[in-house]
Amino acid sequence: MKDKKLNTVKSTGFKVPKDYFENFEDSLFEKMNTQKTIGVSQTGFEVPKDYFENIEDRILDNVKDKEETKVISLFNRKTVVYISSIAAAVLLLFNLSIFNSTVTVGDLETATVENYILEEDISSYDIASLFTEELPNEEGLVDFDLDEERLEEYLLNNADIENLMIE
């Protein structure tokens, strides 16, 4: 086979007996009919006589003969102490001051506060109730030292001169 190239081989190497397909159908049906008759007459399994009439009594007799098993309680003193000690340790862990973190106003972002006010539909009266009645005094304001150079630089960079002239 090594000497020959596979693409030049013309024969398949398989042969069928003469007149095989002419009487194949008849022989197939003949085999199927004989197998059906054999399969119906014998199944290979036999049940003893009166087997299903007294099976219930035999099963109940076998079940009643069993000894009672020893029952072990799940909640004995050892397991209760073990579980309560675990619960106490977890409770102590969560009550430690390590996990207590307080949020201050400085930690909040301005965008977060604005979104909360807009989404929660808080009225202006609710916001006004949070402010105190006292007006801020001069001590609470921060003093800025503004010299003329810084003021002029700020106005040139940030202010629109045309708007200032109109006002």
mmCIF file of C-alpha atoms in Angstrom, residues 38-92:
data_model
loop_
_atom_site.group_PDB
_atom_site.id
_atom_site.type_symbol
_atom_site.label_atom_id
_atom_site.label_comp_id
_atom_site.label_asym_id
_atom_site.label_seq_id
_atom_site.Cartn_x
_atom_site.Cartn_y
_atom_site.Cartn_z
ATOM 1 C CA ILE A 38 -39.917 -16.303 20.890
ATOM 2 C CA GLY A 39 -39.934 -13.023 22.882
ATOM 3 C CA VAL A 40 -43.685 -13.128 23.603
ATOM 4 C CA SER A 41 -43.837 -16.677 24.884
ATOM 5 C CA GLN A 42 -40.929 -16.451 27.355
ATOM 6 C CA THR A 43 -39.880 -13.397 29.318
ATOM 7 C CA GLY A 44 -37.307 -15.083 31.517
ATOM 8 C CA PHE A 45 -38.890 -13.926 34.801
ATOM 9 C CA GLU A 46 -41.239 -15.906 37.021
ATOM 10 C CA VAL A 47 -43.175 -14.800 40.105
ATOM 11 C CA PRO A 48 -43.906 -17.347 42.824
ATOM 12 C CA LYS A 49 -47.513 -18.319 43.342
ATOM 13 C CA ASP A 50 -49.458 -16.030 45.766
ATOM 14 C CA TYR A 51 -46.423 -13.705 46.022
ATOM 15 C CA PHE A 52 -48.373 -10.439 45.970
ATOM 16 C CA GLU A 53 -51.129 -11.667 48.299
ATOM 17 C CA ASN A 54 -48.966 -12.009 51.409
ATOM 18 C CA ILE A 55 -46.113 -9.568 50.675
ATOM 19 C CA GLU A 56 -47.625 -6.817 52.850
ATOM 20 C CA ASP A 57 -47.689 -9.073 55.920
ATOM 21 C CA ARG A 58 -44.079 -10.119 55.399
ATOM 22 C CA ILE A 59 -42.899 -6.509 55.066
ATOM 23 C CA LEU A 60 -44.718 -5.454 58.256
ATOM 24 C CA ASP A 61 -43.248 -8.391 60.153
ATOM 25 C CA ASN A 62 -39.725 -7.400 59.105
ATOM 26 C CA VAL A 63 -40.265 -3.765 60.079
ATOM 27 C CA LYS A 64 -41.708 -4.548 63.536
ATOM 28 C CA ASP A 65 -38.789 -6.790 64.451
ATOM 29 C CA LYS A 66 -36.296 -3.915 64.331
ATOM 30 C CA GLU A 67 -34.947 -2.666 67.664
ATOM 31 C CA GLU A 68 -35.453 0.913 68.669
ATOM 32 C CA THR A 69 -32.439 3.046 67.913
ATOM 33 C CA LYS A 70 -30.867 5.370 70.435
ATOM 34 C CA VAL A 71 -31.889 8.988 69.878
ATOM 35 C CA ILE A 72 -29.230 11.615 70.468
ATOM 36 C CA SER A 73 -30.522 15.101 71.183
ATOM 37 C CA LEU A 74 -29.085 17.927 69.120
ATOM 38 C CA PHE A 75 -29.381 20.421 71.942
ATOM 39 C CA ASN A 76 -27.366 19.015 74.781
ATOM 40 C CA ARG A 77 -25.516 21.225 77.232
ATOM 41 C CA LYS A 78 -22.222 21.078 75.367
ATOM 42 C CA THR A 79 -23.656 22.256 72.025
ATOM 43 C CA VAL A 80 -25.699 25.040 73.660
ATOM 44 C CA VAL A 81 -22.600 26.396 75.425
ATOM 45 C CA TYR A 82 -20.586 26.125 72.193
ATOM 46 C CA ILE A 83 -23.181 27.975 70.088
ATOM 47 C CA SER A 84 -23.754 30.687 72.712
ATOM 48 C CA SER A 85 -20.012 31.342 73.006
ATOM 49 C CA ILE A 86 -19.760 31.802 69.234
ATOM 50 C CA ALA A 87 -22.732 34.178 69.284
ATOM 51 C CA ALA A 88 -21.184 36.186 72.130
ATOM 52 C CA ALA A 89 -17.877 36.467 70.264
ATOM 53 C CA VAL A 90 -19.627 37.710 67.116
ATOM 54 C CA LEU A 91 -21.686 40.212 69.118
ATOM 55 C CA LEU A 92 -18.562 41.488 70.840
#
